[in-house]
XYZ file of C-alpha atoms in Angstrom:
654
model
C 69.713 2.664 -11.801
C 71.741 0.212 -9.715
C 70.523 -1.692 -6.638
C 72.652 0.502 -4.419
C 71.045 3.629 -5.820
C 67.550 2.162 -5.342
C 68.334 1.226 -1.743
C 69.753 4.677 -0.997
C 66.737 6.435 -2.518
C 64.323 4.318 -0.476
C 66.380 4.913 2.658
C 66.182 8.698 2.094
C 62.413 8.519 1.697
C 61.975 6.255 4.753
C 64.636 7.917 6.882
C 62.302 8.168 9.897
C 62.340 4.368 10.256
C 66.115 4.362 10.524
C 66.223 7.299 12.933
C 63.719 5.735 15.354
C 65.543 2.391 15.253
C 68.909 4.068 15.777
C 67.621 6.187 18.697
C 66.199 3.100 20.436
C 69.528 1.254 20.233
C 71.522 4.307 21.254
C 69.143 4.769 24.200
C 69.806 1.169 25.344
C 73.603 1.578 25.185
C 73.525 4.937 26.993
C 71.414 3.781 29.936
C 73.357 0.564 30.356
C 76.651 2.451 30.368
C 75.331 4.974 32.907
C 74.345 2.202 35.283
C 77.672 0.388 34.908
C 79.497 3.628 35.771
C 78.320 2.998 39.342
C 78.482 -0.792 39.349
C 82.105 -0.960 38.167
C 83.408 2.119 39.980
C 86.326 0.758 42.034
C 86.086 3.592 44.550
C 82.467 2.702 45.323
C 83.297 -0.970 45.743
C 86.283 -0.258 48.004
C 84.513 2.341 50.152
C 84.365 1.081 53.748
C 80.842 2.383 54.186
C 79.583 0.441 51.177
C 80.987 -3.043 51.638
C 78.971 -5.529 49.610
C 77.316 -2.867 47.445
C 78.000 -4.858 44.251
C 75.982 -7.784 45.635
C 73.145 -5.379 46.433
C 73.212 -4.019 42.873
C 73.238 -7.462 41.237
C 69.425 -7.715 41.010
C 69.083 -4.298 39.300
C 71.845 -5.313 36.854
C 69.978 -8.503 35.929
C 66.719 -6.546 35.582
C 68.427 -4.041 33.288
C 69.925 -6.810 31.110
C 66.533 -8.539 30.769
C 64.884 -5.240 29.902
C 67.615 -4.458 27.347
C 67.033 -7.825 25.643
C 63.298 -7.163 25.298
C 63.773 -3.537 24.329
C 66.289 -4.168 21.537
C 64.326 -7.183 20.301
C 61.061 -5.265 19.980
C 62.699 -2.200 18.448
C 64.311 -4.433 15.813
C 61.090 -6.388 15.238
C 59.152 -3.191 14.528
C 61.929 -1.946 12.221
C 61.963 -5.191 10.194
C 58.170 -5.330 10.167
C 58.164 -2.061 8.216
C 60.784 -3.349 5.745
C 59.245 -6.675 4.663
C 57.379 -5.252 1.657
C 60.550 -3.423 0.575
C 62.479 -6.699 0.576
C 59.725 -8.238 -1.556
C 60.061 -5.378 -4.043
C 63.854 -5.804 -4.170
C 63.388 -9.507 -4.894
C 60.994 -8.791 -7.800
C 63.690 -6.547 -9.281
C 66.154 -9.427 -9.206
C 67.887 -9.061 -5.829
C 68.875 -12.480 -4.461
C 68.599 -13.745 -0.895
C 72.341 -13.223 -0.550
C 71.927 -9.574 -1.561
C 69.118 -9.148 0.989
C 71.409 -10.636 3.634
C 74.200 -8.215 2.745
C 71.762 -5.307 2.863
C 70.429 -6.335 6.282
C 73.899 -6.858 7.698
C 75.169 -3.568 6.263
C 72.204 -1.546 7.564
C 72.255 -3.104 11.015
C 76.045 -2.950 11.199
C 76.040 0.791 10.492
C 73.187 1.391 12.943
C 74.891 -0.734 15.640
C 78.186 1.125 15.222
C 76.470 4.520 15.283
C 74.409 3.474 18.325
C 77.500 2.347 20.226
C 79.412 5.542 19.474
C 76.562 7.924 20.330
C 75.390 5.780 23.257
C 78.866 5.642 24.816
C 79.489 9.365 24.248
C 76.150 10.449 25.695
C 76.469 7.831 28.449
C 79.898 9.195 29.403
C 78.518 12.731 29.663
C 75.330 11.856 31.540
C 76.946 9.158 33.714
C 79.135 11.798 35.348
C 76.065 13.864 36.175
C 74.227 10.732 37.363
C 77.198 9.665 39.510
C 77.651 13.088 41.118
C 73.935 13.328 41.931
C 74.004 9.824 43.368
C 77.036 10.376 45.572
C 75.760 13.741 46.785
C 72.358 12.295 47.632
C 73.940 9.717 49.962
C 76.662 11.945 51.400
C 79.673 10.373 49.666
C 81.045 13.370 47.777
C 84.610 12.214 48.487
C 84.272 9.236 46.118
C 85.614 10.371 42.708
C 84.062 9.599 39.350
C 86.211 7.636 36.954
C 85.892 5.418 33.896
C 87.500 2.032 33.390
C 87.686 -0.594 30.678
C 84.999 -2.825 32.240
C 82.325 -0.174 31.758
C 83.053 0.034 28.038
C 83.612 -3.703 27.511
C 80.424 -4.834 29.243
C 78.246 -2.127 27.704
C 79.465 -2.855 24.170
C 79.678 -6.616 24.699
C 76.150 -7.063 26.076
C 74.659 -4.788 23.424
C 76.443 -6.572 20.565
C 75.484 -10.006 21.935
C 71.792 -9.110 22.152
C 71.849 -7.181 18.878
C 73.545 -10.045 16.989
C 71.020 -12.621 18.219
C 68.093 -10.378 17.289
C 69.472 -9.566 13.828
C 70.323 -13.222 13.212
C 66.761 -14.258 14.061
C 65.189 -11.681 11.743
C 67.666 -12.558 8.972
C 66.663 -16.223 9.194
C 62.932 -15.417 9.134
C 63.292 -12.953 6.242
C 65.235 -15.375 4.043
C 62.720 -18.138 4.691
C 59.767 -15.957 3.707
C 58.608 -16.336 0.105
C 58.201 -13.450 -2.316
C 54.394 -13.312 -2.115
C 54.412 -13.143 1.683
C 56.937 -10.296 1.621
C 55.001 -8.243 -0.932
C 51.682 -8.652 0.915
C 53.137 -8.152 4.419
C 51.935 -4.554 4.768
C 48.414 -5.475 3.601
C 47.868 -8.583 5.731
C 46.851 -8.436 9.344
C 48.538 -10.689 11.871
C 46.566 -13.887 12.310
C 44.874 -14.263 15.689
C 44.710 -18.030 16.088
C 42.925 -18.283 19.427
C 39.843 -16.531 20.753
C 38.644 -18.264 23.891
C 36.434 -16.552 26.498
C 36.993 -19.588 28.733
C 40.779 -19.066 28.636
C 40.256 -15.420 29.609
C 38.255 -16.448 32.679
C 40.821 -19.123 33.569
C 43.719 -16.635 33.277
C 41.967 -14.103 35.508
C 41.116 -16.785 38.075
C 44.706 -18.096 38.000
C 46.160 -14.620 38.585
C 43.783 -13.723 41.440
C 43.949 -17.183 43.016
C 47.759 -17.303 42.948
C 47.963 -13.832 44.526
C 45.606 -14.932 47.321
C 47.552 -18.151 47.897
C 50.777 -16.147 48.041
C 49.260 -13.920 50.735
C 47.764 -16.693 52.874
C 50.787 -19.003 52.706
C 53.584 -16.419 52.882
C 54.395 -17.016 56.570
C 55.176 -20.669 55.786
C 56.432 -20.145 52.260
C 59.772 -21.376 50.921
C 61.883 -19.919 48.140
C 60.652 -22.544 45.669
C 57.003 -21.978 46.571
C 57.409 -18.212 46.272
C 58.824 -18.695 42.779
C 55.971 -21.073 41.919
C 53.258 -18.613 42.961
C 55.022 -15.776 41.151
C 55.251 -17.823 37.937
C 51.559 -18.719 38.292
C 50.658 -15.028 38.721
C 52.662 -14.041 35.634
C 51.221 -16.910 33.576
C 47.705 -15.905 34.622
C 48.546 -12.303 33.741
C 49.700 -13.279 30.230
C 46.596 -15.375 29.567
C 44.361 -12.606 30.910
C 45.947 -9.959 28.687
C 45.662 -12.247 25.661
C 42.129 -13.566 26.168
C 40.319 -11.336 28.657
C 38.763 -9.112 25.977
C 37.248 -12.230 24.390
C 35.825 -13.118 27.803
C 34.559 -9.558 28.307
C 32.936 -9.500 24.835
C 31.175 -12.772 25.614
C 29.773 -11.235 28.802
C 28.896 -7.982 26.981
C 26.880 -9.848 24.352
C 24.318 -10.648 27.022
C 23.534 -6.919 27.174
C 22.667 -6.177 23.557
C 22.370 -2.355 23.768
C 25.729 -2.092 25.567
C 27.448 -4.488 23.157
C 26.208 -3.041 19.865
C 27.001 0.546 20.896
C 30.610 -0.493 21.519
C 30.994 -3.217 18.926
C 33.703 -1.448 16.926
C 35.775 -0.482 19.984
C 35.505 -3.909 21.607
C 36.470 -5.749 18.402
C 39.437 -3.438 17.821
C 40.608 -3.801 21.435
C 40.279 -7.578 21.263
C 42.574 -7.606 18.229
C 45.068 -5.155 19.704
C 45.286 -6.918 23.055
C 46.107 -10.169 21.269
C 48.543 -8.411 18.926
C 50.294 -6.524 21.736
C 50.124 -9.163 24.478
C 53.892 -9.440 24.878
C 54.356 -5.656 24.969
C 51.534 -5.174 27.477
C 52.918 -8.023 29.569
C 56.381 -6.443 29.597
C 54.965 -3.008 30.461
C 52.851 -4.454 33.289
C 55.731 -6.404 34.816
C 58.107 -3.445 34.565
C 55.526 -1.210 36.262
C 55.043 -3.798 38.999
C 58.778 -4.187 39.579
C 59.567 -0.472 39.577
C 56.679 0.539 41.880
C 57.347 -2.353 44.268
C 61.103 -1.842 44.542
C 60.881 1.966 44.564
C 58.361 1.896 47.426
C 60.396 -0.647 49.353
C 63.777 1.043 48.933
C 62.318 4.496 49.643
C 60.911 3.120 52.903
C 64.284 1.619 53.824
C 66.038 4.883 53.008
C 63.618 6.996 55.037
C 63.846 4.580 57.987
C 67.673 4.468 58.121
C 67.722 6.364 61.420
C 64.957 4.241 62.946
C 66.775 1.056 61.931
C 69.997 2.284 63.545
C 68.203 3.154 66.791
C 66.282 -0.141 66.871
C 69.403 -2.198 66.209
C 71.557 -0.299 68.716
C 69.965 0.476 72.108
C 73.269 2.141 73.082
C 75.134 4.684 71.018
C 78.360 2.695 71.164
C 79.224 -0.785 72.410
C 82.101 -3.271 72.341
C 83.320 -6.336 74.235
C 86.459 -6.035 76.317
C 88.577 -9.059 77.283
C 91.875 -9.434 79.087
C 93.917 -9.165 75.867
C 91.531 -7.531 73.391
C 89.961 -4.060 73.376
C 91.395 -3.566 76.880
C 92.302 0.103 76.594
C 92.497 2.149 79.817
C 89.174 3.764 80.653
C 90.621 7.270 80.623
C 91.912 6.752 77.074
C 88.474 5.540 75.943
C 86.882 8.616 77.525
C 89.408 10.893 75.849
C 88.045 9.693 72.503
C 84.314 9.490 73.255
C 83.701 12.187 75.860
C 83.975 15.319 73.707
C 82.293 18.710 73.846
C 80.220 17.862 70.766
C 78.977 14.589 72.287
C 79.630 14.259 76.040
C 79.058 10.861 77.652
C 75.651 10.684 79.352
C 75.671 7.054 80.443
C 78.276 4.338 80.758
C 77.599 0.740 81.802
C 80.121 -2.045 82.301
C 78.414 -5.451 82.216
C 80.636 -8.405 83.257
C 79.879 -11.695 81.511
C 81.314 -15.194 81.650
C 81.251 -17.538 78.663
C 81.441 -21.300 79.116
C 81.536 -23.882 76.316
C 80.100 -27.335 77.069
C 80.441 -30.241 74.657
C 77.384 -32.449 74.192
C 78.371 -35.912 72.842
C 74.757 -36.705 71.908
C 74.541 -33.851 69.416
C 78.280 -33.459 68.704
C 77.909 -29.756 69.359
C 79.544 -27.174 71.598
C 76.885 -25.318 73.551
C 77.789 -21.748 74.426
C 76.536 -20.366 77.745
C 76.960 -16.650 78.383
C 76.283 -15.924 82.066
C 75.291 -12.569 83.499
C 74.513 -11.556 87.053
C 70.907 -10.527 87.740
C 72.236 -7.338 89.349
C 73.946 -6.350 86.117
C 70.913 -7.392 84.082
C 68.754 -5.044 86.141
C 70.905 -2.145 84.923
C 69.776 -2.917 81.392
C 66.062 -3.447 81.856
C 63.255 -1.186 82.992
C 61.643 -4.142 84.815
C 64.054 -5.287 87.596
C 64.123 -9.023 88.385
C 65.135 -11.104 91.381
C 66.495 -14.650 91.512
C 67.115 -17.218 94.217
C 69.982 -19.659 94.154
C 69.143 -22.573 91.901
C 67.105 -20.370 89.538
C 67.977 -18.745 86.246
C 66.353 -16.639 83.553
C 66.839 -17.159 79.854
C 67.360 -13.765 78.238
C 67.200 -13.332 74.477
C 68.564 -10.000 73.284
C 66.102 -9.465 70.448
C 62.815 -7.830 69.556
C 59.892 -10.037 70.692
C 58.619 -10.567 67.134
C 61.952 -12.107 66.144
C 62.287 -14.380 69.192
C 63.435 -17.924 68.496
C 60.712 -20.524 68.900
C 62.946 -23.303 70.237
C 64.675 -22.576 73.533
C 67.354 -25.235 74.017
C 67.893 -24.090 77.622
C 64.264 -24.268 78.788
C 64.425 -27.667 80.497
C 66.949 -26.862 83.176
C 70.736 -26.708 83.224
C 73.501 -28.513 85.095
C 77.180 -27.544 85.354
C 80.069 -29.454 86.986
C 81.197 -27.773 90.235
C 83.916 -29.881 91.851
C 82.555 -33.396 92.350
C 78.932 -32.266 92.127
C 76.678 -30.591 89.576
C 75.107 -27.201 90.005
C 71.517 -27.693 88.867
C 69.524 -24.679 87.762
C 65.830 -24.420 87.018
C 64.449 -21.844 84.611
C 62.216 -19.296 86.296
C 61.425 -17.049 83.361
C 62.165 -16.380 79.686
C 62.665 -12.763 78.610
C 62.925 -11.364 75.100
C 63.790 -7.691 74.707
C 66.454 -5.712 72.877
C 68.749 -4.044 75.443
C 72.247 -4.504 74.014
C 73.759 -3.804 70.624
C 74.155 -6.978 68.609
C 77.715 -7.898 69.558
C 79.338 -11.276 69.237
C 78.050 -13.635 71.970
C 75.479 -11.037 73.007
C 72.357 -12.735 71.698
C 71.474 -15.299 74.395
C 72.242 -15.003 78.107
C 71.762 -17.125 81.200
C 70.893 -14.756 84.048
C 71.792 -16.120 87.502
C 72.114 -14.730 91.013
C 75.252 -12.785 91.870
C 76.595 -15.529 94.173
C 76.123 -18.262 91.582
C 77.649 -16.041 88.887
C 80.815 -15.798 91.024
C 80.672 -19.540 91.777
C 80.529 -20.413 88.079
C 83.451 -18.113 87.272
C 85.603 -19.743 89.971
C 84.860 -23.363 89.059
C 84.376 -23.487 85.298
C 87.017 -23.025 82.622
C 85.671 -20.216 80.531
C 86.295 -16.684 79.378
C 85.562 -13.488 81.241
C 84.673 -10.351 79.351
C 83.039 -6.983 79.913
C 80.442 -5.391 77.679
C 81.138 -1.659 77.460
C 78.013 0.410 76.718
C 77.987 4.176 76.119
C 75.273 6.749 75.507
C 76.286 10.257 74.441
C 74.451 13.568 74.072
C 74.464 13.656 70.240
C 75.214 10.327 68.587
C 74.949 11.744 65.036
C 78.146 13.716 65.683
C 80.197 10.655 66.706
C 81.448 9.511 63.294
C 85.015 10.713 63.861
C 85.076 9.498 67.474
C 83.905 5.992 66.544
C 86.456 5.750 63.732
C 89.252 6.942 66.040
C 88.220 4.464 68.742
C 88.163 1.629 66.218
C 91.644 2.605 65.066
C 93.027 2.687 68.610
C 91.432 -0.624 69.523
C 92.813 -2.153 66.344
C 96.349 -0.994 67.158
C 96.026 -2.333 70.716
C 94.711 -5.704 69.513
C 97.502 -6.003 66.947
C 100.073 -5.522 69.731
C 98.695 -8.564 71.590
C 98.812 -12.196 70.479
C 95.800 -13.420 68.496
C 93.001 -15.414 70.122
C 93.606 -19.108 69.461
C 90.992 -21.053 71.379
C 87.442 -22.326 70.967
C 86.082 -18.793 70.597
C 87.691 -18.350 67.176
C 86.624 -21.843 66.111
C 83.040 -20.643 66.149
C 83.560 -17.075 64.968
C 86.382 -14.827 63.805
C 88.483 -12.678 66.122
C 87.445 -9.622 64.126
C 83.813 -10.390 64.913
C 84.575 -10.911 68.594
C 86.181 -7.495 69.040
C 84.100 -5.369 66.659
C 82.562 -2.067 67.730
C 78.816 -1.665 67.236
C 77.532 1.920 67.081
C 74.426 3.762 66.012
C 76.341 6.133 63.776
C 78.104 3.357 61.819
C 74.840 1.471 61.377
C 73.063 4.686 60.381
C 75.719 5.665 57.839
C 75.780 2.185 56.332
C 71.979 2.002 56.043
C 71.696 5.531 54.699
C 74.442 5.104 52.110
C 73.441 1.632 50.940
C 69.704 2.355 50.897
C 70.399 5.766 49.351
C 72.340 4.228 46.489
C 69.687 1.560 46.037
C 66.920 4.176 46.021
C 68.739 6.331 43.486
C 69.565 3.322 41.291
C 65.990 2.013 41.443
C 64.743 5.495 40.552
C 67.149 5.536 37.609
C 65.949 2.105 36.494
C 62.332 3.159 36.947
C 62.851 6.133 34.654
C 64.675 3.901 32.133
C 61.943 1.257 32.223
C 59.238 3.890 31.967
C 60.722 5.593 28.921
C 61.588 2.255 27.352
C 58.174 0.663 27.809
C 56.438 3.834 26.630
C 58.607 3.913 23.499
C 57.825 0.262 22.763
C 54.091 0.754 23.229
C 54.204 3.973 21.227
C 56.130 2.362 18.354
C 53.764 -0.609 18.221
C 50.714 1.628 18.124
C 52.124 3.899 15.415
C 53.796 1.173 13.336
C 50.380 0.347 11.840
C 49.251 3.934 11.412
C 48.768 3.546 7.634
C 46.466 0.567 8.168
C 44.537 2.500 10.799
C 44.105 5.400 8.380
C 42.733 3.072 5.740
C 40.348 1.487 8.243
C 38.899 4.806 9.387
C 38.709 6.093 5.817
C 36.479 3.147 4.947
C 34.399 3.675 8.101
C 33.994 7.320 7.160
C 32.516 6.294 3.809
C 29.768 4.357 5.582
C 28.849 7.217 7.910
C 31.281 7.491 10.859
C 32.024 11.056 11.959
C 35.288 12.679 13.058
C 33.874 13.077 16.575
C 33.139 9.350 16.753
C 36.624 8.544 15.462
C 38.183 10.660 18.206
C 36.006 8.958 20.814
C 37.001 5.482 19.588
C 40.700 6.393 19.545
C 40.478 7.808 23.081
C 38.769 4.683 24.422
C 41.341 2.397 22.815
C 44.331 4.377 24.050
C 42.905 4.749 27.569
C 42.547 0.990 27.766
C 45.978 0.221 26.298
C 47.800 2.825 28.398
C 46.055 2.351 31.731
C 45.251 -1.371 31.954
C 48.985 -2.182 32.383
C 49.441 0.469 35.087
C 46.315 -0.690 36.941
C 47.453 -4.307 36.809
C 51.091 -3.468 37.607
C 50.121 -1.263 40.558
C 47.724 -3.894 41.890
C 50.378 -6.619 41.703
C 52.969 -4.335 43.323
C 50.516 -3.606 46.150
C 49.882 -7.338 46.539
C 53.586 -8.059 47.009
C 53.968 -5.135 49.436
C 51.036 -6.403 51.534
C 52.471 -9.922 51.461
C 55.920 -8.694 52.461
C 54.466 -6.569 55.275
C 52.970 -9.649 56.943
C 56.467 -10.439 58.240
C 56.639 -7.103 60.102
C 53.158 -6.924 61.597
C 51.050 -6.177 58.530
C 50.573 -3.197 56.250
C 48.521 -1.197 58.784
C 51.356 -1.314 61.325
C 53.743 0.016 58.695
C 51.901 3.074 57.326
C 55.104 4.566 55.923
C 55.274 1.677 53.443
C 51.714 2.403 52.330
C 52.439 6.137 52.057
C 55.546 5.566 49.933
C 53.659 3.106 47.731
C 50.913 5.684 47.170
C 53.503 8.386 46.426
C 55.434 6.313 43.865
C 52.274 4.934 42.207
C 50.757 8.439 42.078
C 53.844 9.918 40.392
C 53.908 7.038 37.912
C 50.213 7.557 37.129
C 50.617 11.306 36.589
C 53.486 10.788 34.153
C 51.487 8.098 32.356
C 48.562 10.522 31.998
C 50.908 13.031 30.377
C 52.185 10.467 27.880
C 48.652 9.295 27.161
C 47.517 12.833 26.324
C 50.535 13.272 24.047
C 49.983 9.944 22.262
C 46.236 10.562 21.858
C 46.754 14.017 20.365
C 49.354 12.748 17.923
C 47.293 9.726 16.864
C 44.128 11.768 16.410
C 46.035 14.264 14.272
C 47.605 11.563 12.112
C 44.366 9.620 11.622
C 42.138 12.618 10.884
C 44.541 14.883 9.013
C 43.822 14.712 5.267
C 41.871 11.516 5.887
C 38.232 12.657 5.928
């Protein structure tokens, strides 16, 4: 019998190993291709409503690549782990290291090729379904599905790069392992070099302490400090997973009845936690990331309308100057004032912008003046001013008000040979105008001084046009038509070439701000993000479950032998089932408890910037919903894994 015949016969007997390994790799290619069908869809990128969507999807892409690296690496590690004794047998029969290398390369080459073909084919089929569901969920059915070369190149390229590195590493380790180690590999447990209860306590304290520091310092935190606390949390998590059972056993020993009743379970869990630390760490982090981002994006998606209303006090707004956006009023009304959405309110707020150079700071200060009479049209609390007084008005929500008011110490402006000195009477922060260019800070003065400043200062007059209609959700076509007409009018006039465009672009100066545009943008962008995060969550969930499942069942023969020996010294089937259940409950649910807790910590920390978690109950509700769904699915997988493990360990074993 030749070597090739021996290899083929062993492959036929152990075909399940190859099938599981192939399915894992095919799974990775398929999910990566499905995601890239959205990321590299030119129609999505070019859609006006989704400008910048590729930047938004960059973080999920990176997360998917990192997950793919871990997933393929662990799938390959488990596959090779089951083959080590076979390689030792081949070597005793005379197969050289070069022959082993050829065998490894041939096997992995065939599996990689088959995985790419099946992964791309299944990805092409399911990506169309995924894309259509995604576009329909965010109201963009007009964007067609198509495939391009980038989707195929990146999917195949990233998979082959990761796969080659992983295979190269295992090839190096296999060839440097001696014959005795290979033959005994399936009868030797992995060496646990460190058992330190003190390290377990330190890891737990590091994780909890870093989370508390993140919460208490978040308001003053910088990007580097946020990264530092996150790294500290993850490091503490890894140490805890690796050494906490040793710490718990040390504590349990102080209660002798408790410890001796659970001695077998505790010892087994201590070994398995140290053996599976990397897997449990990956599962925990993936759970944390998916629950955190799913809760956050779901909240953003559900609050798209609220965001549009908060950002746009008026249904439609734009700035009108002498040469830009200066359409006749009757033409503007012909577009906006329709039967579906008649105009309910229309305000015209004159403003005057003056730029003053300050040689001390080498900066042009921009002053946007508004008459107190016009300001009173915007606010529900009318104000009055005397000559020589002004109010500083910041068009923003109070919680986002700037702390440093550069205009608080009085103002002076050259009027002829004298200066007009103004003293600040009051500072007001409230959102009354859509966020247009030069509509963030205003100097409110009396009507007479507003006219005086316009006559004596060289500046720019403009009018803020504000409209409210009966049904703003029906104004999509009207807003687009108005934007088109304004654009044609602006193109027919010479461009702005003065200090205004030195500080901002002309496009920004003349843009239209509307509730419906903001709403559509938020809904579409957040909708895509929510759908993508849901897709990634499902991918991560299946992937991490498969990895945990494969690791648990890769040593099933050893577990059978262990329980067979325990049976000989008196253990019963009922006790075996109880031990298995306790172990699996711990291994399946410790990661979800830790991941959910860490996700909640980051949500609470993030909520401190918007008034705290109790002032944002929708965030808490969505967190509970996502975590609850995740837990229910995990319970289902736990019941499946427990039933299968109990059957395999007790069937024909006792």
